[in-house]
């Protein structure tokens, strides 16, 4: 899909290790030269269990805001956690809204 231009001008890469996707220092240390190494804006998980663990790690341990949606249905499904901040819930709704637009 990414190579076909269905995501606009964004660069699609992967699978890629999480540390390489998020850290330029670690990607350099490991010799990873992927164009998105250390600069990933979007992370995609293979299933909801993996996505939940990733989401909780980033929000709870790293203290970062995220937006999570499930894609593949007729429209995106917004899935904020009950413990999410109001800002994170807003990000989830905004991302779901953006993804629900017709191409």
Coordinates of C-alpha atoms in Angstrom, one line a residue, residues 1-13:
X1 CA 0.0 0.0 0.0
X2 CA 2.7 2.5 0.9
X3 CA 4.7 1.8 -2.3
X4 CA 1.5 2.3 -4.2
X5 CA 1.1 5.8 -2.8
X6 CA -2.1 5.1 -0.8
X7 CA -0.6 7.0 2.2
X8 CA 0.4 10.1 0.3
X9 CA 4.0 11.1 0.3
X10 CA 4.9 9.3 3.5
X11 CA 7.7 6.7 3.7
X12 CA 6.7 3.2 4.7
X13 CA 9.3 0.8 6.1

